[in-house]
Amino acid sequence: MALSAVASTSGTQEGLKFTPGPILLLGPPGVGKGTQAQELMAAWSIPQISTGDLLRSNVSRGTALGKQAKEVMDRGELVSDDLVNQMVAERLKEPDTATGYILDGFPRTLKQADWLDQHLSAIPGSLPVVAVSIEVSYNQLLRRITGRRICSLCKTSYNIYLQPPKVDEVCDLDGTPLTRRSDDTEEVFEERMRAYTSLTAPVVEHYRALGLFAEVNGEQPVNAVTAEVMRAVLHLRS
Ligand code: AP5
């Protein structure tokens, strides 16, 4: 089914509005969680909650949390569960999460998953989470991460290997020089992958065992991945 068809079936069915509920996007660094979250956000009018973005915002604002998180993030390790859970708890209080939200990069440890499961079970009427794991080969992940560049002004993401800007290292949209995330080097990527394998892969198995779970092939054009993710969520919620 084409993406436009998936999107239209997701809006209203026989007059009933589709309620996405909590959606988890799981997968290693560079798999496309953020890219897909943006697509779902636009299609279903629900917010993306990216713990990486929330942490980076704290780092750039120089908050106490940001100061604690920066060195850990630059090493490619995980920020403490308690800090991240608290940050997510605050975000989930916002009214825009009422009909659903996309968690991007959370939960990343079994302790975070247990916290989330308990947090949601304490909310009357909360839908259970559906989890979608995106799969991409190691070499493709490495190219996506080491090639990523971001416009510091409009935040558009480019990739010097896969989606280069028209002029080297300059944003097509506003001419601003592109920047690179401090954790997007090959060395830090390897550490992020180690953290993923030891701490986050068990989270994928946790949600697989709970049943509301799907795997999608992330090694396709962005809109083909989006169509698969949306189909999976609609199927799991049906
Ligand atoms: P975070 O920001 O979450 O980073 P990550 O999980 O490593 O994921 P990325 O943002 O690098 O990749 P992505 O999967 O979102 O891919 P994207 O769509 O950007 O976390 C950073 C750090 O914060 C962690 O290391 C940790 O220290 C800390 N942290 C965060 N959450 C935490 C938590 N819960 N607990 C503890 N610590 C936490 O795409 C990547 C590139 O690929 C882009 O260039 C994109 O354009 C390209 N691309 C995407 N899809 C495609 C496609 N289909 N085809 C071709 N290119 C594509």
mmCIF file of C-alpha atoms and ligand atoms in Angstrom:
data_model
loop_
_atom_site.group_PDB
_atom_site.id
_atom_site.type_symbol
_atom_site.label_atom_id
_atom_site.label_comp_id
_atom_site.label_asym_id
_atom_site.label_seq_id
_atom_site.Cartn_x
_atom_site.Cartn_y
_atom_site.Cartn_z
ATOM 1 C CA MET A 1 0.000 0.000 0.000
ATOM 2 C CA ALA A 2 1.334 3.470 -0.850
ATOM 3 C CA LEU A 3 2.171 5.788 2.008
ATOM 4 C CA SER A 4 -0.659 8.176 1.142
ATOM 5 C CA ALA A 5 -3.125 5.287 1.329
ATOM 6 C CA VAL A 6 -1.773 4.140 4.691
ATOM 7 C CA ALA A 7 -1.970 7.701 6.006
ATOM 8 C CA SER A 8 -5.552 8.162 4.858
ATOM 9 C CA THR A 9 -6.746 4.867 6.376
ATOM 10 C CA SER A 10 -5.121 5.979 9.604
ATOM 11 C CA GLY A 11 -7.097 9.203 9.913
ATOM 12 C CA THR A 12 -10.725 8.269 10.207
ATOM 13 C CA GLN A 13 -12.435 4.953 9.701
ATOM 14 C CA GLU A 14 -16.230 4.971 9.518
ATOM 15 C CA GLY A 15 -16.158 8.297 11.344
ATOM 16 C CA LEU A 16 -14.002 6.983 14.185
ATOM 17 C CA LYS A 17 -10.722 8.782 14.798
ATOM 18 C CA PHE A 18 -7.725 6.469 15.037
ATOM 19 C CA THR A 19 -6.062 6.755 18.453
ATOM 20 C CA PRO A 20 -2.395 5.817 18.099
ATOM 21 C CA GLY A 21 -1.608 5.611 21.841
ATOM 22 C CA PRO A 22 2.009 5.185 22.967
ATOM 23 C CA ILE A 23 4.323 4.020 20.179
ATOM 24 C CA LEU A 24 7.926 2.957 20.825
ATOM 25 C CA LEU A 25 10.484 3.154 18.041
ATOM 26 C CA LEU A 26 13.357 0.829 18.895
ATOM 27 C CA GLY A 27 16.662 0.252 17.154
ATOM 28 C CA PRO A 28 20.381 1.049 17.244
ATOM 29 C CA PRO A 29 21.988 4.457 16.609
ATOM 30 C CA GLY A 30 21.297 5.755 13.103
ATOM 31 C CA VAL A 31 18.565 3.235 12.293
ATOM 32 C CA GLY A 32 16.100 6.046 11.529
ATOM 33 C CA LYS A 33 14.071 6.380 14.748
ATOM 34 C CA GLY A 34 14.096 10.183 14.619
ATOM 35 C CA THR A 35 13.350 10.282 10.896
ATOM 36 C CA GLN A 36 10.395 7.922 11.263
ATOM 37 C CA ALA A 37 9.122 9.680 14.390
ATOM 38 C CA GLN A 38 8.882 12.918 12.386
ATOM 39 C CA GLU A 39 6.816 11.153 9.706
ATOM 40 C CA LEU A 40 4.409 9.592 12.237
ATOM 41 C CA MET A 41 4.112 12.890 14.069
ATOM 42 C CA ALA A 42 3.021 14.608 10.848
ATOM 43 C CA ALA A 43 0.620 11.799 9.848
ATOM 44 C CA TRP A 44 -1.081 11.286 13.204
ATOM 45 C CA SER A 45 -0.661 14.687 14.922
ATOM 46 C CA ILE A 46 1.011 13.229 17.984
ATOM 47 C CA PRO A 47 4.297 14.442 19.494
ATOM 48 C CA GLN A 48 7.719 12.883 19.115
ATOM 49 C CA ILE A 49 9.417 12.452 22.482
ATOM 50 C CA SER A 50 13.113 11.942 21.802
ATOM 51 C CA THR A 51 15.178 11.506 24.961
ATOM 52 C CA GLY A 52 18.314 12.276 22.913
ATOM 53 C CA ASP A 53 16.809 15.614 21.758
ATOM 54 C CA LEU A 54 15.596 16.449 25.281
ATOM 55 C CA LEU A 55 19.081 15.745 26.663
ATOM 56 C CA ARG A 56 20.796 17.760 23.894
ATOM 57 C CA SER A 57 18.432 20.662 24.589
ATOM 58 C CA ASN A 58 19.477 20.534 28.266
ATOM 59 C CA VAL A 59 23.147 20.448 27.223
ATOM 60 C CA SER A 60 22.803 23.483 24.930
ATOM 61 C CA ARG A 61 20.871 25.426 27.600
ATOM 62 C CA GLY A 62 23.535 24.546 30.193
ATOM 63 C CA THR A 63 21.043 23.169 32.733
ATOM 64 C CA ALA A 64 22.205 21.051 35.683
ATOM 65 C CA LEU A 65 20.864 17.961 33.902
ATOM 66 C CA GLY A 66 22.679 18.953 30.709
ATOM 67 C CA LYS A 67 25.962 19.369 32.599
ATOM 68 C CA GLN A 68 25.596 15.864 34.063
ATOM 69 C CA ALA A 69 24.611 14.356 30.715
ATOM 70 C CA LYS A 70 27.138 15.919 28.328
ATOM 71 C CA GLU A 71 30.251 13.909 29.182
ATOM 72 C CA VAL A 72 28.293 10.663 29.318
ATOM 73 C CA MET A 73 26.750 11.338 25.891
ATOM 74 C CA ASP A 74 30.103 12.316 24.384
ATOM 75 C CA ARG A 75 31.506 8.948 25.496
ATOM 76 C CA GLY A 76 28.563 7.131 23.873
ATOM 77 C CA GLU A 77 27.364 5.753 27.205
ATOM 78 C CA LEU A 78 23.864 5.953 28.636
ATOM 79 C CA VAL A 79 22.671 8.689 30.973
ATOM 80 C CA SER A 80 21.355 7.366 34.319
ATOM 81 C CA ASP A 81 17.943 5.717 34.315
ATOM 82 C CA ASP A 82 16.614 7.929 37.108
ATOM 83 C CA LEU A 83 17.483 11.168 35.291
ATOM 84 C CA VAL A 84 15.962 9.980 32.025
ATOM 85 C CA ASN A 85 12.824 8.508 33.628
ATOM 86 C CA GLN A 86 12.228 11.781 35.481
ATOM 87 C CA MET A 87 12.635 13.755 32.245
ATOM 88 C CA VAL A 88 10.146 11.494 30.434
ATOM 89 C CA ALA A 89 7.679 11.649 33.363
ATOM 90 C CA GLU A 90 7.679 15.454 33.114
ATOM 91 C CA ARG A 91 7.166 15.369 29.342
ATOM 92 C CA LEU A 92 4.282 12.893 29.574
ATOM 93 C CA LYS A 93 2.369 15.355 31.776
ATOM 94 C CA GLU A 94 1.935 17.672 28.771
ATOM 95 C CA PRO A 95 -1.608 17.667 27.323
ATOM 96 C CA ASP A 96 -0.394 17.004 23.756
ATOM 97 C CA THR A 97 0.281 13.375 24.759
ATOM 98 C CA ALA A 98 -3.423 12.633 25.429
ATOM 99 C CA THR A 99 -4.134 10.581 22.273
ATOM 100 C CA GLY A 100 -0.663 9.194 21.818
ATOM 101 C CA TYR A 101 3.028 9.927 21.342
ATOM 102 C CA ILE A 102 6.111 8.445 19.790
ATOM 103 C CA LEU A 103 8.938 7.537 22.132
ATOM 104 C CA ASP A 104 12.222 7.769 20.215
ATOM 105 C CA GLY A 105 15.258 6.439 22.092
ATOM 106 C CA PHE A 106 13.333 5.429 25.204
ATOM 107 C CA PRO A 107 13.219 2.975 26.925
ATOM 108 C CA ARG A 108 16.848 1.999 26.455
ATOM 109 C CA THR A 109 17.368 -0.283 29.463
ATOM 110 C CA LEU A 110 15.192 -2.895 31.142
ATOM 111 C CA LYS A 111 14.965 -0.589 34.170
ATOM 112 C CA GLN A 112 13.524 2.180 31.950
ATOM 113 C CA ALA A 113 11.119 -0.319 30.342
ATOM 114 C CA ASP A 114 9.896 -1.489 33.771
ATOM 115 C CA TRP A 115 9.449 2.117 34.841
ATOM 116 C CA LEU A 116 7.428 2.903 31.697
ATOM 117 C CA ASP A 117 5.262 -0.212 32.007
ATOM 118 C CA GLN A 118 4.437 0.676 35.639
ATOM 119 C CA HIS A 119 3.927 4.361 34.860
ATOM 120 C CA LEU A 120 1.393 3.568 32.110
ATOM 121 C CA SER A 121 -0.420 0.868 34.066
ATOM 122 C CA ALA A 122 -1.076 3.461 36.786
ATOM 123 C CA ILE A 123 -2.875 5.749 34.289
ATOM 124 C CA PRO A 124 -6.559 4.719 33.994
ATOM 125 C CA GLY A 125 -7.555 3.918 30.397
ATOM 126 C CA SER A 126 -4.022 4.165 29.021
ATOM 127 C CA LEU A 127 -3.490 2.041 25.909
ATOM 128 C CA PRO A 128 -0.626 -0.453 26.113
ATOM 129 C CA VAL A 129 2.494 0.454 24.160
ATOM 130 C CA VAL A 130 3.088 -0.874 20.678
ATOM 131 C CA ALA A 131 6.762 -1.360 19.887
ATOM 132 C CA VAL A 132 8.322 -1.250 16.431
ATOM 133 C CA SER A 133 11.937 -2.324 16.035
ATOM 134 C CA ILE A 134 13.725 -0.974 12.937
ATOM 135 C CA GLU A 135 16.461 -3.189 11.476
ATOM 136 C CA VAL A 136 19.509 -1.947 9.502
ATOM 137 C CA SER A 137 22.940 -3.565 8.907
ATOM 138 C CA TYR A 138 25.996 -2.404 10.867
ATOM 139 C CA ASN A 139 27.834 -0.911 7.849
ATOM 140 C CA GLN A 140 24.790 1.124 6.816
ATOM 141 C CA LEU A 141 24.415 2.414 10.396
ATOM 142 C CA LEU A 142 28.053 3.504 10.375
ATOM 143 C CA ARG A 143 27.553 5.480 7.114
ATOM 144 C CA ARG A 144 24.367 7.070 8.423
ATOM 145 C CA ILE A 145 26.040 8.178 11.655
ATOM 146 C CA THR A 146 29.436 9.310 10.394
ATOM 147 C CA GLY A 147 27.859 11.028 7.356
ATOM 148 C CA ARG A 148 25.139 12.892 9.281
ATOM 149 C CA ARG A 149 25.273 16.701 9.253
ATOM 150 C CA ILE A 150 22.652 19.024 10.755
ATOM 151 C CA CYS A 151 21.769 22.633 10.022
ATOM 152 C CA SER A 152 22.316 24.528 13.261
ATOM 153 C CA LEU A 153 19.535 26.974 12.321
ATOM 154 C CA CYS A 154 16.616 24.950 10.881
ATOM 155 C CA LYS A 155 17.791 21.484 12.132
ATOM 156 C CA THR A 156 17.398 19.866 8.691
ATOM 157 C CA SER A 157 19.416 16.638 8.617
ATOM 158 C CA TYR A 158 21.695 15.737 5.698
ATOM 159 C CA ASN A 159 24.077 12.897 5.056
ATOM 160 C CA ILE A 160 27.272 13.519 3.087
ATOM 161 C CA TYR A 161 27.109 9.966 1.648
ATOM 162 C CA LEU A 162 23.366 9.362 1.336
ATOM 163 C CA GLN A 163 21.551 12.748 1.168
ATOM 164 C CA PRO A 164 24.248 15.398 0.522
ATOM 165 C CA PRO A 165 23.464 19.128 0.448
ATOM 166 C CA LYS A 166 23.861 20.885 -2.932
ATOM 167 C CA VAL A 167 26.900 22.808 -1.626
ATOM 168 C CA ASP A 168 29.335 20.969 0.670
ATOM 169 C CA GLU A 169 28.641 21.494 4.385
ATOM 170 C CA VAL A 170 25.988 24.218 3.779
ATOM 171 C CA CYS A 171 22.221 23.975 4.352
ATOM 172 C CA ASP A 172 20.208 24.033 1.096
ATOM 173 C CA LEU A 173 17.336 25.860 2.782
ATOM 174 C CA ASP A 174 19.021 28.777 4.539
ATOM 175 C CA GLY A 175 22.740 28.698 3.664
ATOM 176 C CA THR A 176 23.808 28.075 7.277
ATOM 177 C CA PRO A 177 26.974 25.953 7.797
ATOM 178 C CA LEU A 178 26.171 22.356 8.781
ATOM 179 C CA THR A 179 27.309 20.910 12.093
ATOM 180 C CA ARG A 180 28.116 17.396 13.247
ATOM 181 C CA ARG A 181 26.854 15.868 16.496
ATOM 182 C CA SER A 182 29.776 15.417 18.899
ATOM 183 C CA ASP A 183 28.869 11.721 19.313
ATOM 184 C CA ASP A 184 28.737 10.990 15.559
ATOM 185 C CA THR A 185 32.404 9.924 15.232
ATOM 186 C CA GLU A 186 33.288 6.313 14.394
ATOM 187 C CA GLU A 187 34.868 5.770 17.855
ATOM 188 C CA VAL A 188 31.804 7.011 19.768
ATOM 189 C CA PHE A 189 29.478 5.147 17.385
ATOM 190 C CA GLU A 190 31.250 1.897 18.347
ATOM 191 C CA GLU A 191 30.681 2.665 22.028
ATOM 192 C CA ARG A 192 27.021 3.536 21.348
ATOM 193 C CA MET A 193 26.653 0.181 19.574
ATOM 194 C CA ARG A 194 28.213 -1.606 22.575
ATOM 195 C CA ALA A 195 25.714 0.124 24.873
ATOM 196 C CA TYR A 196 22.911 -0.845 22.487
ATOM 197 C CA THR A 197 23.915 -4.513 22.355
ATOM 198 C CA SER A 198 24.380 -4.955 26.089
ATOM 199 C CA LEU A 199 21.615 -2.714 27.492
ATOM 200 C CA THR A 200 18.993 -1.985 24.797
ATOM 201 C CA ALA A 201 18.788 -5.254 22.834
ATOM 202 C CA PRO A 202 17.184 -6.910 25.927
ATOM 203 C CA VAL A 203 14.498 -4.181 25.813
ATOM 204 C CA VAL A 204 13.609 -5.266 22.275
ATOM 205 C CA GLU A 205 13.217 -8.845 23.539
ATOM 206 C CA HIS A 206 11.086 -7.608 26.453
ATOM 207 C CA TYR A 207 8.578 -5.989 24.085
ATOM 208 C CA ARG A 208 8.730 -8.884 21.604
ATOM 209 C CA ALA A 209 7.682 -11.197 24.463
ATOM 210 C CA LEU A 210 4.768 -8.904 25.405
ATOM 211 C CA GLY A 211 3.358 -9.381 21.888
ATOM 212 C CA LEU A 212 2.426 -5.884 20.679
ATOM 213 C CA PHE A 213 5.607 -5.850 18.648
ATOM 214 C CA ALA A 214 6.743 -5.675 15.013
ATOM 215 C CA GLU A 215 10.036 -5.580 13.150
ATOM 216 C CA VAL A 216 10.491 -3.511 9.997
ATOM 217 C CA ASN A 217 13.237 -3.338 7.401
ATOM 218 C CA GLY A 218 14.873 0.090 7.796
ATOM 219 C CA GLU A 219 17.137 -0.385 4.793
ATOM 220 C CA GLN A 220 14.662 1.069 2.287
ATOM 221 C CA PRO A 221 13.842 4.645 1.235
ATOM 222 C CA VAL A 222 12.417 6.699 4.096
ATOM 223 C CA ASN A 223 8.812 6.676 2.803
ATOM 224 C CA ALA A 224 8.852 2.885 2.310
ATOM 225 C CA VAL A 225 9.998 2.437 5.919
ATOM 226 C CA THR A 226 7.279 4.851 7.077
ATOM 227 C CA ALA A 227 4.613 2.862 5.231
ATOM 228 C CA GLU A 228 5.798 -0.349 6.942
ATOM 229 C CA VAL A 229 5.886 1.268 10.375
ATOM 230 C CA MET A 230 2.390 2.716 9.955
ATOM 231 C CA ARG A 231 0.985 -0.579 8.688
ATOM 232 C CA ALA A 232 2.530 -2.361 11.680
ATOM 233 C CA VAL A 233 1.059 0.102 14.188
ATOM 234 C CA LEU A 234 -2.406 -0.022 12.580
ATOM 235 C CA HIS A 235 -2.299 -3.830 12.591
ATOM 236 C CA LEU A 236 -1.163 -4.031 16.236
ATOM 237 C CA ARG A 237 -3.893 -1.585 17.305
ATOM 238 C CA SER A 238 -6.654 -3.353 15.331
HETATM 239 P P1 AP5 B 1 19.884 9.587 20.645
HETATM 240 O O1 AP5 B 1 19.827 10.977 20.206
HETATM 241 O O2 AP5 B 1 18.627 8.858 20.966
HETATM 242 O O3 AP5 B 1 20.738 8.796 19.552
HETATM 243 P P2 AP5 B 1 20.618 7.328 18.951
HETATM 244 O O4 AP5 B 1 19.658 6.387 19.530
HETATM 245 O O5 AP5 B 1 22.026 6.875 18.947
HETATM 246 O O6 AP5 B 1 19.964 7.608 17.599
HETATM 247 P P3 AP5 B 1 20.286 8.667 16.502
HETATM 248 O O7 AP5 B 1 19.582 9.951 16.813
HETATM 249 O O8 AP5 B 1 21.750 8.762 16.217
HETATM 250 O O9 AP5 B 1 19.683 7.911 15.255
HETATM 251 P P4 AP5 B 1 18.191 7.619 14.824
HETATM 252 O O10 AP5 B 1 17.881 6.181 14.959
HETATM 253 O O11 AP5 B 1 17.226 8.597 15.430
HETATM 254 O O12 AP5 B 1 18.375 7.897 13.285
HETATM 255 P P5 AP5 B 1 18.047 9.214 12.451
HETATM 256 O O13 AP5 B 1 16.619 9.240 12.082
HETATM 257 O O14 AP5 B 1 18.614 10.395 13.139
HETATM 258 O O15 AP5 B 1 20.825 9.430 21.939
HETATM 259 C C1 AP5 B 1 22.072 10.098 22.017
HETATM 260 C C2 AP5 B 1 22.660 9.851 23.399
HETATM 261 O O16 AP5 B 1 21.790 10.399 24.403
HETATM 262 C C3 AP5 B 1 22.845 8.382 23.805
HETATM 263 O O17 AP5 B 1 24.064 7.845 23.323
HETATM 264 C C4 AP5 B 1 22.817 8.500 25.332
HETATM 265 O O18 AP5 B 1 24.037 8.970 25.848
HETATM 266 C C5 AP5 B 1 21.757 9.571 25.572
HETATM 267 N N1 AP5 B 1 20.401 8.996 25.705
HETATM 268 C C6 AP5 B 1 19.354 9.181 24.870
HETATM 269 N N2 AP5 B 1 18.276 8.497 25.303
HETATM 270 C C7 AP5 B 1 18.651 7.883 26.430
HETATM 271 C C8 AP5 B 1 17.975 7.001 27.330
HETATM 272 N N3 AP5 B 1 16.688 6.639 27.134
HETATM 273 N N4 AP5 B 1 18.666 6.535 28.410
HETATM 274 C C9 AP5 B 1 19.954 6.892 28.618
HETATM 275 N N5 AP5 B 1 20.643 7.708 27.801
HETATM 276 C C10 AP5 B 1 20.002 8.200 26.708
HETATM 277 O O19 AP5 B 1 18.874 8.909 11.110
HETATM 278 C C11 AP5 B 1 20.287 8.851 11.119
HETATM 279 C C12 AP5 B 1 20.812 9.281 9.738
HETATM 280 O O20 AP5 B 1 20.350 8.359 8.747
HETATM 281 C C13 AP5 B 1 20.323 10.667 9.275
HETATM 282 O O21 AP5 B 1 21.358 11.277 8.549
HETATM 283 C C14 AP5 B 1 19.123 10.351 8.375
HETATM 284 O O22 AP5 B 1 18.919 11.352 7.411
HETATM 285 C C15 AP5 B 1 19.563 9.021 7.748
HETATM 286 N N6 AP5 B 1 18.433 8.136 7.431
HETATM 287 C C16 AP5 B 1 17.376 7.834 8.225
HETATM 288 N N7 AP5 B 1 16.553 6.946 7.608
HETATM 289 C C17 AP5 B 1 17.134 6.687 6.401
HETATM 290 C C18 AP5 B 1 16.783 5.833 5.302
HETATM 291 N N8 AP5 B 1 15.667 5.068 5.329
HETATM 292 N N9 AP5 B 1 17.606 5.798 4.250
HETATM 293 C C19 AP5 B 1 18.758 6.561 4.214
HETATM 294 N N10 AP5 B 1 19.145 7.390 5.216
HETATM 295 C C20 AP5 B 1 18.339 7.438 6.299
#
